[in-house]
CSV table of C-alpha atoms in Angstrom, one decimal:
chain,number,residue,atom,x,y,z
A,15,VAL,CA,-0.1,0.1,0.0
A,16,SER,CA,1.5,3.2,-1.1
A,17,THR,CA,1.3,6.1,1.3
A,18,GLN,CA,-0.2,8.5,-0.9
A,19,SER,CA,-3.2,6.0,-1.6
A,20,THR,CA,-3.1,4.9,2.4
A,21,TRP,CA,-3.2,8.6,3.3
A,22,GLY,CA,-6.4,9.1,1.0
A,23,LYS,CA,-8.0,6.2,2.2
A,24,VAL,CA,-7.4,7.5,5.9
A,25,LYS,CA,-9.1,10.9,5.0
A,26,SER,CA,-12.1,9.0,3.8
A,27,ARG,CA,-12.5,7.0,6.9
A,28,LEU,CA,-12.2,10.3,9.2
A,29,ASN,CA,-14.8,12.3,7.0
A,30,TYR,CA,-17.1,9.4,7.0
A,31,SER,CA,-17.2,9.2,10.6
A,32,LEU,CA,-17.4,13.1,11.1
A,33,ASP,CA,-20.4,13.1,8.7
A,34,SER,CA,-22.0,10.3,10.0
A,35,GLY,CA,-21.8,10.0,13.7
A,36,MET,CA,-21.6,6.7,15.6
A,37,GLN,CA,-22.7,3.5,14.8
A,38,ASP,CA,-24.7,1.3,17.2
A,39,ASN,CA,-22.0,-1.4,17.8
A,40,TYR,CA,-18.3,-2.4,17.6
A,41,ASP,CA,-16.1,-4.9,18.5
A,42,ALA,CA,-14.1,-2.3,20.6
A,43,ILE,CA,-14.0,0.9,21.5
A,44,VAL,CA,-10.9,3.2,22.2
A,45,VAL,CA,-11.1,6.5,24.4
A,46,GLY,CA,-7.9,8.8,23.9
A,47,THR,CA,-5.5,9.1,21.1
A,48,GLY,CA,-2.1,8.5,23.2
A,49,LEU,CA,0.6,6.2,21.7
A,50,THR,CA,-0.6,3.2,23.8
A,51,GLU,CA,-4.5,3.4,22.9
A,52,CYS,CA,-3.5,4.2,19.2
A,53,VAL,CA,-1.0,1.2,18.9
A,54,LEU,CA,-3.8,-1.1,20.2
A,55,SER,CA,-6.3,0.0,17.9
A,56,GLY,CA,-4.2,-0.5,15.2
A,57,LEU,CA,-3.5,-3.7,16.3
A,58,LEU,CA,-6.9,-4.8,17.1
A,59,SER,CA,-8.3,-3.2,13.6
A,60,VAL,CA,-5.6,-5.2,11.7
A,61,SER,CA,-6.7,-8.3,13.3
A,62,GLY,CA,-10.2,-7.6,12.0
A,63,LYS,CA,-11.9,-6.0,15.0
A,64,THR,CA,-14.4,-3.0,14.2
A,65,VAL,CA,-12.9,-0.3,16.4
A,66,LEU,CA,-14.1,2.9,17.3
A,67,HIS,CA,-11.4,5.4,18.4
A,68,ILE,CA,-12.5,8.5,20.2
A,69,ASP,CA,-10.9,11.9,22.1
A,70,ARG,CA,-11.9,14.5,23.6
A,71,ASN,CA,-9.0,16.6,22.1
A,72,SER,CA,-9.0,18.2,18.6
A,73,TYR,CA,-5.6,16.7,18.1
A,74,TYR,CA,-4.1,13.3,18.2
A,75,GLY,CA,-1.3,12.1,20.8
A,76,GLY,CA,-2.8,12.5,24.2
A,77,GLU,CA,0.0,12.8,26.6
A,78,CYS,CA,2.3,12.2,23.6
A,79,ALA,CA,0.9,14.9,21.5
A,80,SER,CA,3.3,17.1,19.5
A,81,LEU,CA,2.0,20.8,19.5
A,82,ASN,CA,3.5,24.0,17.5
A,83,LEU,CA,4.1,27.0,19.3
A,84,GLU,CA,1.3,28.6,19.3
A,85,GLN,CA,-0.7,25.6,20.6
A,86,LEU,CA,1.8,25.2,23.1
A,87,CYS,CA,1.5,28.6,24.4
A,88,GLN,CA,-2.7,28.4,24.3
A,89,LYS,CA,-2.4,25.2,26.6
A,90,PHE,CA,-0.1,27.1,29.1
A,91,GLY,CA,-2.1,30.1,29.2
A,92,ARG,CA,1.0,32.1,27.8
A,93,PRO,CA,1.0,34.7,25.0
A,94,VAL,CA,3.5,33.7,21.9
A,95,ASN,CA,6.9,35.1,22.0
A,96,GLU,CA,7.5,36.4,18.5
A,97,ALA,CA,11.2,36.2,18.8
A,98,LEU,CA,11.2,32.6,19.3
A,99,GLY,CA,10.2,32.3,15.3
A,100,LYS,CA,7.3,30.7,13.3
A,101,SER,CA,5.2,28.7,15.1
A,102,HIS,CA,4.8,26.2,12.8
A,103,LEU,CA,8.3,25.1,12.6
A,104,TYR,CA,7.6,23.8,16.3
A,105,ASN,CA,6.6,20.4,17.0
A,106,VAL,CA,7.2,20.3,20.8
A,107,ASP,CA,6.5,17.1,22.7
A,108,LEU,CA,4.4,17.5,25.8
A,109,CYS,CA,6.0,14.3,27.1
A,110,PRO,CA,9.2,13.9,25.3
A,111,LYS,CA,10.4,10.0,25.3
A,112,LEU,CA,13.2,8.5,23.4
A,113,LEU,CA,13.2,4.9,21.6
A,114,MET,CA,15.6,2.4,22.3
A,115,ALA,CA,17.2,1.3,18.9
A,116,ASN,CA,16.4,-2.4,19.9
A,117,GLY,CA,13.5,-2.1,22.1
A,118,ILE,CA,10.0,-3.0,21.9
A,119,LEU,CA,8.6,0.0,20.6
A,120,VAL,CA,10.7,0.1,17.5
A,121,LYS,CA,10.1,-3.5,16.9
A,122,LEU,CA,6.4,-2.8,16.7
A,123,LEU,CA,7.0,0.1,14.6
A,124,ARG,CA,9.1,-1.8,12.2
A,125,LYS,CA,6.8,-4.6,12.1
A,126,THR,CA,3.2,-2.4,11.4
A,127,VAL,CA,3.7,1.1,10.4
A,128,ALA,CA,7.4,2.4,9.6
A,129,SER,CA,7.9,1.3,6.3
A,130,ARG,CA,4.0,1.9,5.4
A,131,TYR,CA,4.2,5.4,5.9
A,132,ASN,CA,7.7,6.7,5.6
A,133,MET,CA,8.6,7.5,9.1
A,134,GLU,CA,12.2,8.5,9.6
A,135,PHE,CA,14.4,8.3,12.8
A,136,MET,CA,17.8,10.1,13.8
A,137,LEU,CA,20.2,8.7,16.5
A,138,ILE,CA,20.7,10.7,19.4
A,139,ASP,CA,23.7,11.9,20.1
A,140,GLY,CA,25.0,10.7,23.2
A,141,SER,CA,23.7,9.1,27.0
A,142,TYR,CA,24.9,10.6,29.8
A,143,VAL,CA,24.9,10.2,33.8
A,144,LEU,CA,25.7,12.9,36.2
A,145,ARG,CA,28.2,11.9,38.8
A,146,ASP,CA,29.8,14.5,41.7
A,147,GLY,CA,28.6,17.3,39.4
A,148,LYS,CA,30.2,16.0,36.3
A,149,ILE,CA,28.5,14.6,33.1
A,150,HIS,CA,30.0,11.5,31.9
A,151,LYS,CA,29.2,9.4,28.9
A,152,VAL,CA,27.2,5.7,29.9
A,153,PRO,CA,29.6,2.8,29.3
A,154,ALA,CA,27.5,0.0,28.1
A,155,THR,CA,30.1,-2.6,26.8
A,156,ASP,CA,33.4,-3.9,28.3
A,157,LYS,CA,35.5,-1.8,25.6
A,158,GLU,CA,33.6,1.4,26.7
A,159,ALA,CA,34.0,0.3,30.4
A,160,MET,CA,37.8,0.5,30.3
A,161,SER,CA,37.8,4.0,28.4
A,162,SER,CA,35.4,5.5,31.0
A,163,ALA,CA,35.9,8.4,33.3
A,164,LEU,CA,33.6,7.2,35.9
A,165,MET,CA,35.7,4.3,37.4
A,166,GLY,CA,39.3,3.9,38.4
A,167,ILE,CA,41.7,1.2,36.6
A,168,PHE,CA,40.7,-2.0,38.6
A,169,GLU,CA,37.1,-1.1,38.6
A,170,LYS,CA,37.4,-0.6,35.4
A,171,ARG,CA,38.5,-4.1,35.1
A,172,ARG,CA,35.6,-5.6,37.0
A,173,ALA,CA,33.2,-3.5,35.1
A,174,ALA,CA,34.3,-5.0,32.1
A,175,LYS,CA,34.4,-8.4,33.4
A,176,PHE,CA,31.0,-8.1,34.5
A,177,LEU,CA,29.5,-6.2,31.0
A,178,SER,CA,31.3,-8.9,29.0
A,179,TRP,CA,29.5,-11.6,31.0
A,180,VAL,CA,26.3,-9.9,30.7
A,181,GLN,CA,26.8,-9.7,26.9
A,182,ASP,CA,27.2,-13.5,26.6
A,183,TYR,CA,24.1,-14.2,29.1
A,184,GLU,CA,21.3,-16.3,27.3
A,185,PRO,CA,18.2,-16.9,29.5
A,186,SER,CA,17.9,-20.6,27.7
A,187,ASP,CA,21.8,-21.4,28.0
A,188,PRO,CA,22.4,-22.7,31.7
A,189,LYS,CA,26.1,-22.2,30.9
A,190,THR,CA,25.5,-18.5,30.7
A,191,HIS,CA,24.0,-18.4,33.8
A,192,LYS,CA,25.4,-17.8,37.4
A,193,GLY,CA,23.4,-19.6,39.7
A,194,ASN,CA,19.4,-19.6,39.5
A,195,LEU,CA,18.9,-16.0,38.1
A,196,GLN,CA,15.2,-16.3,38.1
A,197,GLU,CA,15.4,-16.2,41.9
A,198,ARG,CA,18.6,-14.7,42.9
A,199,PRO,CA,18.8,-11.1,43.9
A,200,MET,CA,20.5,-8.5,41.7
A,201,ALA,CA,22.6,-7.2,44.5
A,202,GLU,CA,24.0,-10.7,44.8
A,203,VAL,CA,25.1,-10.7,41.3
A,204,PHE,CA,26.9,-7.3,41.7
A,205,LYS,CA,28.7,-8.6,44.8
A,206,GLU,CA,30.2,-11.8,43.2
A,207,PHE,CA,32.0,-9.4,40.7
A,208,GLY,CA,33.2,-7.1,43.4
A,209,LEU,CA,31.4,-4.0,42.0
A,210,GLU,CA,31.7,-0.7,44.2
A,211,ALA,CA,28.3,0.9,44.8
A,212,LYS,CA,28.9,4.1,42.2
A,213,THR,CA,29.4,1.3,39.5
A,214,ILE,CA,26.1,-0.3,40.4
A,215,ASP,CA,24.5,3.0,40.5
A,216,PHE,CA,25.1,4.1,37.0
A,217,LEU,CA,24.6,0.7,35.5
A,218,GLY,CA,21.3,0.2,37.4
A,219,HIS,CA,19.8,3.6,36.6
A,220,SER,CA,21.7,4.6,33.5
A,221,VAL,CA,21.9,1.4,31.8
A,222,ALA,CA,19.5,-1.1,32.9
A,223,LEU,CA,17.2,2.3,33.4
A,224,HIS,CA,15.8,1.4,36.7
A,225,VAL,CA,13.9,4.4,38.4
A,226,ASN,CA,14.8,3.4,42.2
A,227,ASP,CA,16.9,0.9,43.9
A,228,GLY,CA,14.1,-1.7,44.4
A,229,TYR,CA,15.5,-3.6,41.4
A,230,LEU,CA,18.8,-4.9,44.0
A,231,GLN,CA,16.3,-7.3,45.6
A,232,ARG,CA,14.5,-8.7,42.4
A,233,PRO,CA,15.2,-11.6,40.5
A,234,ALA,CA,18.6,-10.8,38.7
A,235,HIS,CA,17.2,-11.9,35.5
A,236,ASP,CA,14.9,-8.7,34.4
A,237,THR,CA,17.9,-6.4,35.3
A,238,LEU,CA,20.4,-8.7,33.0
A,239,LEU,CA,17.9,-8.5,30.1
A,240,LYS,CA,18.0,-4.7,30.8
A,241,LEU,CA,21.7,-4.3,30.3
A,242,LYS,CA,21.7,-6.3,27.3
A,243,LEU,CA,19.0,-4.4,25.3
A,244,TYR,CA,21.0,-1.1,26.1
A,245,ALA,CA,24.2,-2.7,24.7
A,246,GLU,CA,22.5,-4.3,21.7
A,247,SER,CA,20.9,-0.9,21.0
A,248,VAL,CA,24.5,0.7,21.1
A,249,ASN,CA,26.0,-1.9,18.6
A,250,MET,CA,23.0,-1.4,16.7
A,251,TYR,CA,24.4,2.6,15.4
A,252,GLY,CA,27.7,2.3,17.2
A,253,SER,CA,27.3,5.8,19.3
A,254,SER,CA,23.9,5.9,21.4
A,255,PRO,CA,21.2,3.5,22.3
A,256,TYR,CA,18.4,6.0,21.6
A,257,VAL,CA,16.7,7.0,18.4
A,258,TYR,CA,14.0,9.9,17.9
A,259,PRO,CA,11.5,10.3,15.1
A,260,LEU,CA,12.0,13.3,12.8
A,261,TYR,CA,9.0,16.1,13.4
A,262,GLY,CA,8.4,14.7,17.0
A,263,LEU,CA,6.5,12.1,18.6
A,264,GLY,CA,3.3,13.0,17.5
A,265,ASP,CA,3.8,11.2,14.1
A,266,ILE,CA,4.1,7.8,16.2
A,267,PRO,CA,0.1,7.6,17.1
A,268,GLN,CA,-1.0,9.3,14.0
A,269,ALA,CA,0.5,6.4,11.9
A,270,PHE,CA,-0.9,3.9,14.1
A,271,ALA,CA,-4.2,6.0,13.9
A,272,ARG,CA,-3.8,6.1,10.1
A,273,LEU,CA,-3.1,2.1,10.2
A,274,CYS,CA,-6.4,1.4,12.2
A,275,ALA,CA,-8.5,3.6,9.6
A,276,VAL,CA,-6.9,1.9,6.5
A,277,TYR,CA,-8.3,-1.5,7.9
A,278,GLY,CA,-11.9,-0.3,8.9
A,279,GLY,CA,-11.7,1.9,12.2
A,280,THR,CA,-13.5,4.9,12.7
A,281,TYR,CA,-12.0,7.9,14.3
A,282,MET,CA,-13.8,10.8,15.9
A,283,LEU,CA,-11.7,14.1,17.6
A,284,ASN,CA,-13.6,16.9,19.5
A,285,LYS,CA,-15.8,14.1,21.1
A,286,PRO,CA,-16.4,14.4,24.9
A,287,VAL,CA,-17.3,11.4,26.6
A,288,SER,CA,-20.8,12.0,28.7
A,289,ARG,CA,-20.6,8.5,30.5
A,290,VAL,CA,-19.1,5.2,30.6
A,291,ILE,CA,-21.7,2.7,30.6
A,292,PHE,CA,-21.6,-0.8,32.9
A,293,GLY,CA,-24.3,-3.7,33.4
A,294,GLU,CA,-25.7,-4.8,36.5
A,295,ASP,CA,-23.2,-7.4,36.2
A,296,GLY,CA,-20.4,-4.6,36.3
A,297,LYS,CA,-19.2,-5.3,32.5
A,298,PHE,CA,-18.6,-2.8,30.2
A,299,GLU,CA,-21.6,-2.0,27.9
A,300,GLY,CA,-21.0,1.1,26.1
A,301,LEU,CA,-20.4,4.9,26.0
A,302,GLU,CA,-22.5,8.0,25.6
A,303,CYS,CA,-20.9,10.9,23.7
A,304,GLU,CA,-23.2,14.1,23.1
A,305,GLY,CA,-26.2,12.1,23.2
A,306,GLU,CA,-25.4,9.3,20.9
A,307,VAL,CA,-24.5,6.1,22.7
A,308,ALA,CA,-22.1,3.3,21.2
A,309,LYS,CA,-21.9,-0.3,22.3
A,310,ALA,CA,-19.1,-2.9,22.3
A,311,PRO,CA,-17.7,-6.0,24.4
A,312,ILE,CA,-14.9,-4.2,25.2
A,313,ILE,CA,-13.5,-0.9,26.1
A,314,VAL,CA,-9.5,0.4,26.1
A,315,GLY,CA,-8.6,3.8,27.0
A,316,ASP,CA,-6.2,6.3,29.2
A,317,PRO,CA,-6.8,6.6,32.7
A,318,SER,CA,-8.0,10.1,32.5
A,319,TYR,CA,-11.2,8.9,30.8
A,320,PHE,CA,-12.1,6.6,33.9
A,321,VAL,CA,-11.0,9.2,36.8
A,322,ASP,CA,-14.8,9.9,37.3
A,323,THR,CA,-15.4,6.2,37.3
A,324,PRO,CA,-15.4,4.8,40.8
A,325,GLY,CA,-12.9,2.0,41.4
A,326,LYS,CA,-11.4,1.7,38.0
A,327,VAL,CA,-8.0,3.9,38.4
A,328,ARG,CA,-5.9,5.0,41.5
A,329,GLU,CA,-3.3,7.8,41.7
A,330,VAL,CA,0.1,6.3,42.2
A,331,GLY,CA,2.1,9.8,42.3
A,332,LYS,CA,2.6,12.7,40.1
A,333,VAL,CA,5.4,13.6,37.5
A,334,VAL,CA,6.7,17.4,37.2
A,335,ARG,CA,8.1,18.1,33.8
A,336,ALA,CA,9.7,21.4,32.7
A,337,ILE,CA,9.6,21.9,28.8
A,338,CYS,CA,12.4,24.2,28.0
A,339,LEU,CA,13.3,26.5,24.7
A,340,LEU,CA,17.0,26.9,24.1
A,341,ASN,CA,19.3,28.8,21.4
A,342,HIS,CA,22.4,27.0,22.3
A,343,PRO,CA,23.4,23.2,22.7
A,344,LEU,CA,23.6,22.2,26.4
A,345,PRO,CA,26.8,23.1,28.2
A,346,ASN,CA,29.2,20.5,29.2
A,347,VAL,CA,28.7,17.8,27.0
A,348,PRO,CA,31.0,16.9,23.8
A,349,GLU,CA,30.9,20.1,21.4
A,350,GLY,CA,28.6,19.4,18.4
A,351,SER,CA,25.9,17.4,20.1
A,352,LYS,CA,22.4,18.3,18.7
A,353,SER,CA,20.9,15.8,21.3
A,354,CYS,CA,21.2,13.8,24.2
A,355,GLN,CA,19.9,12.1,27.2
A,356,ILE,CA,21.1,13.0,30.8
A,357,ILE,CA,20.1,11.0,33.7
A,358,ILE,CA,20.9,12.2,37.4
A,359,PRO,CA,20.5,9.2,39.6
A,360,GLN,CA,18.8,9.5,43.0
A,361,SER,CA,21.8,8.9,44.9
A,362,GLU,CA,23.7,12.0,43.1
A,363,LEU,CA,20.2,14.2,44.6
A,364,LYS,CA,19.9,12.2,48.0
A,365,ARG,CA,16.2,11.8,46.4
A,366,ALA,CA,14.2,8.5,46.3
A,367,HIS,CA,13.8,8.8,42.5
A,368,ASP,CA,15.8,9.6,39.5
A,369,MET,CA,15.5,13.2,37.6
A,370,TYR,CA,15.8,13.3,33.7
A,371,VAL,CA,17.3,15.6,31.2
A,372,VAL,CA,16.4,15.0,27.3
A,373,CYS,CA,17.5,17.4,24.4
A,374,THR,CA,16.4,17.4,21.1
A,375,SER,CA,17.0,20.2,18.4
A,376,PHE,CA,16.3,21.6,15.1
A,377,VAL,CA,18.1,18.4,13.5
A,378,HIS,CA,15.1,16.6,14.5
A,379,LYS,CA,12.7,18.9,12.6
A,380,VAL,CA,11.1,20.0,15.9
A,381,CYS,CA,12.1,23.7,16.2
A,382,PRO,CA,13.6,26.4,14.1
A,383,ASP,CA,17.1,26.4,13.0
A,384,GLY,CA,19.4,27.0,16.0
A,385,HIS,CA,17.1,26.0,18.5
A,386,PHE,CA,16.8,23.4,20.9
A,387,ILE,CA,14.4,21.7,23.4
A,388,ALA,CA,15.0,20.5,26.7
A,389,LEU,CA,12.7,18.5,29.2
A,390,VAL,CA,13.7,18.0,32.8
A,391,SER,CA,11.7,15.6,34.5
A,392,THR,CA,11.2,13.5,37.9
A,393,THR,CA,8.7,11.9,40.0
A,394,VAL,CA,7.1,14.6,42.5
A,395,GLU,CA,8.2,14.1,46.2
A,396,THR,CA,7.6,17.4,47.8
A,397,ASP,CA,4.8,20.6,47.9
A,398,ASN,CA,7.2,22.6,45.4
A,399,PRO,CA,7.4,20.1,42.3
A,400,GLU,CA,9.0,22.8,40.4
A,401,ALA,CA,11.9,23.7,42.7
A,402,GLU,CA,12.7,19.8,42.8
A,403,LEU,CA,13.4,20.4,38.9
A,404,GLU,CA,16.4,22.9,39.9
A,405,PRO,CA,19.7,20.3,39.4
A,406,GLY,CA,18.4,19.5,36.3
A,407,LEU,CA,17.7,23.1,35.0
A,408,ARG,CA,21.1,24.0,36.1
A,409,LEU,CA,22.5,21.5,33.3
A,410,LEU,CA,20.5,23.7,30.4
A,411,GLY,CA,22.5,27.0,30.5
A,412,PRO,CA,20.2,30.1,29.7
A,413,ILE,CA,16.3,29.6,29.1
A,414,LEU,CA,14.4,31.4,26.5
A,415,GLU,CA,10.9,30.2,27.9
A,416,LYS,CA,9.9,27.4,30.1
A,417,PHE,CA,6.6,25.5,30.7
A,418,VAL,CA,6.2,23.6,33.8
A,419,SER,CA,3.4,21.0,34.4
A,420,VAL,CA,2.5,18.4,37.1
A,421,SER,CA,0.6,15.6,36.2
A,422,PRO,CA,-0.8,12.7,38.0
A,423,VAL,CA,-0.1,9.4,37.3
A,424,TYR,CA,-2.6,6.8,37.1
A,425,GLU,CA,-2.8,3.2,36.9
A,426,PRO,CA,-5.9,0.8,37.0
A,427,THR,CA,-7.1,-0.9,40.0
A,428,ALA,CA,-7.9,-4.3,37.6
A,429,ASP,CA,-6.6,-6.0,34.8
A,430,GLY,CA,-10.0,-5.7,33.0
A,431,THR,CA,-10.5,-9.4,32.5
A,432,ALA,CA,-13.7,-9.4,34.7
A,433,ASP,CA,-15.2,-6.0,33.6
A,434,ARG,CA,-13.7,-5.9,30.0
A,435,CYS,CA,-12.6,-2.4,31.0
A,436,PHE,CA,-8.8,-2.4,29.8
A,437,ILE,CA,-7.0,0.7,31.1
A,438,SER,CA,-3.3,2.1,30.3
A,439,LYS,CA,-0.7,3.3,32.8
A,440,SER,CA,-0.1,6.8,32.6
A,441,MET,CA,3.1,8.1,31.5
A,442,ASP,CA,5.9,8.2,33.8
A,443,ALA,CA,8.6,10.4,34.3
A,444,THR,CA,11.3,8.6,32.6
A,445,THR,CA,12.2,9.7,29.1
A,446,ILE,CA,12.2,6.4,27.5
A,447,PHE,CA,9.4,4.1,25.9
A,448,GLN,CA,10.3,0.9,27.6
A,449,THR,CA,7.5,1.1,30.3
A,450,CYS,CA,4.9,2.3,27.7
A,451,GLY,CA,5.9,-0.8,25.5
A,452,ALA,CA,5.6,-2.8,28.0
A,453,ASP,CA,2.2,-1.7,29.1
A,454,ILE,CA,1.4,-2.2,25.5
A,455,LEU,CA,2.2,-5.8,25.0
A,456,ASP,CA,0.5,-6.4,28.5
A,457,LEU,CA,-2.7,-4.9,27.6
A,458,TYR,CA,-2.8,-6.9,24.5
A,459,ARG,CA,-2.3,-10.0,26.0
A,460,ARG,CA,-5.2,-9.7,28.4
A,461,ILE,CA,-7.2,-8.0,25.8
A,462,THR,CA,-7.1,-11.1,23.3
A,463,GLY,CA,-5.9,-13.8,25.3
A,464,HIS,CA,-2.3,-14.4,23.5
A,465,ASP,CA,0.7,-12.8,23.2
A,466,TYR,CA,2.0,-10.0,20.2
A,467,ASP,CA,5.2,-11.6,19.2
A,468,VAL,CA,7.1,-8.3,18.2
A,469,ASP,CA,10.3,-10.5,17.2
A,470,ALA,CA,8.1,-12.6,14.4
A,471,PRO,CA,8.7,-12.2,10.9
A,472,ILE,CA,6.8,-9.8,9.3
A,473,PRO,CA,4.3,-11.4,6.8
A,474,GLU,CA,5.5,-10.8,3.2
A,475,GLY,CA,2.0,-9.3,2.1
A,476,ASP,CA,2.5,-6.7,4.7
A,477,GLN,CA,6.0,-5.2,3.4
A,478,SER,CA,4.5,-2.1,2.0
């Protein structure tokens, strides 16, 4: 299917849905056009389900929307600063996240929409960690460990030995194991290699990307797979494990929306949900929008649509984010870098949660030439969330404009199998899509009763 003919069909589907209103019955109703919801609506539609997908907003993306400068300022109730350049040259992500080059979401994109819609990605220039007030490149392989300034000479050798073993680790081959790694705590494995606390800190938080130290007492298997994924992603392109789409993240949910529409899905924007309807047995039956009622055996949605429905979601925290517009690259990263991620581990700040800094720029087509967009985010721990971001903001240098938001983080109270109500998790403070990708696959399994194999070969007929 060519991109042009595909988009023609999509516009036809969208026009039909807007003109004709909702039908009575569907196989699935999806509310919210965030990334998780759009991926699932696309996969369900491809599998032959009739899908109604609606959003209260006038744009796609939900938490992952990309807005131009005028839209961004309007959202935050601010006047547009004309000195920043033309509005349409900005594609500012409300919740910027990078993609692991060999991660779940990239595999999903390759298998479903990347080639269909000519999606293009660029490598993020570098991945760094803040240690003792200085920015260091994150070593992910034994060779990088030997040249890293994060460790002394003897610790480099121990870290190199550990990372070499990690790269050889295969869950199906007991010869590569060290005891029962499905039960043995990660802390014991680190201790066996004699690694120092600071080395464990950057490996756990900046390579395995754990958000706190709870992983140390959990089985090592999961952390080893995360460490392997990071190294495999670095090895794909040679300098960084992360990629990012041109024109921002907003194109990703839209690509899956197109996929859904091509296979018969119906989309409606600017469609507020009046009421989610449940039967006497507690199971989902339908929803009401502006006097119209649509029915389906299941509903899939982002948690914000269920906050007013008792017992469906719970708040588990808050995330504070600062979107910052700059006219210079970040200081103290290698000269010439146009993008990067910096992780500030919890131990560096004496906090319970890590802090994240991610920077993209004009080379990614998200802002005018010579401009950069940086995000600082973390999990809220005090009554003054913006002040908590100060250590990350200090790494940015002079800031032209800053937009700060505090968002609740929700998760479902049940898995959806009883009430047929499948709710995603809110976006967390991390700047990587791995947790989101895991949520997508978990929801797909619960909805369909079987796993979605991201590693399975692409059917020949789908290689368009």
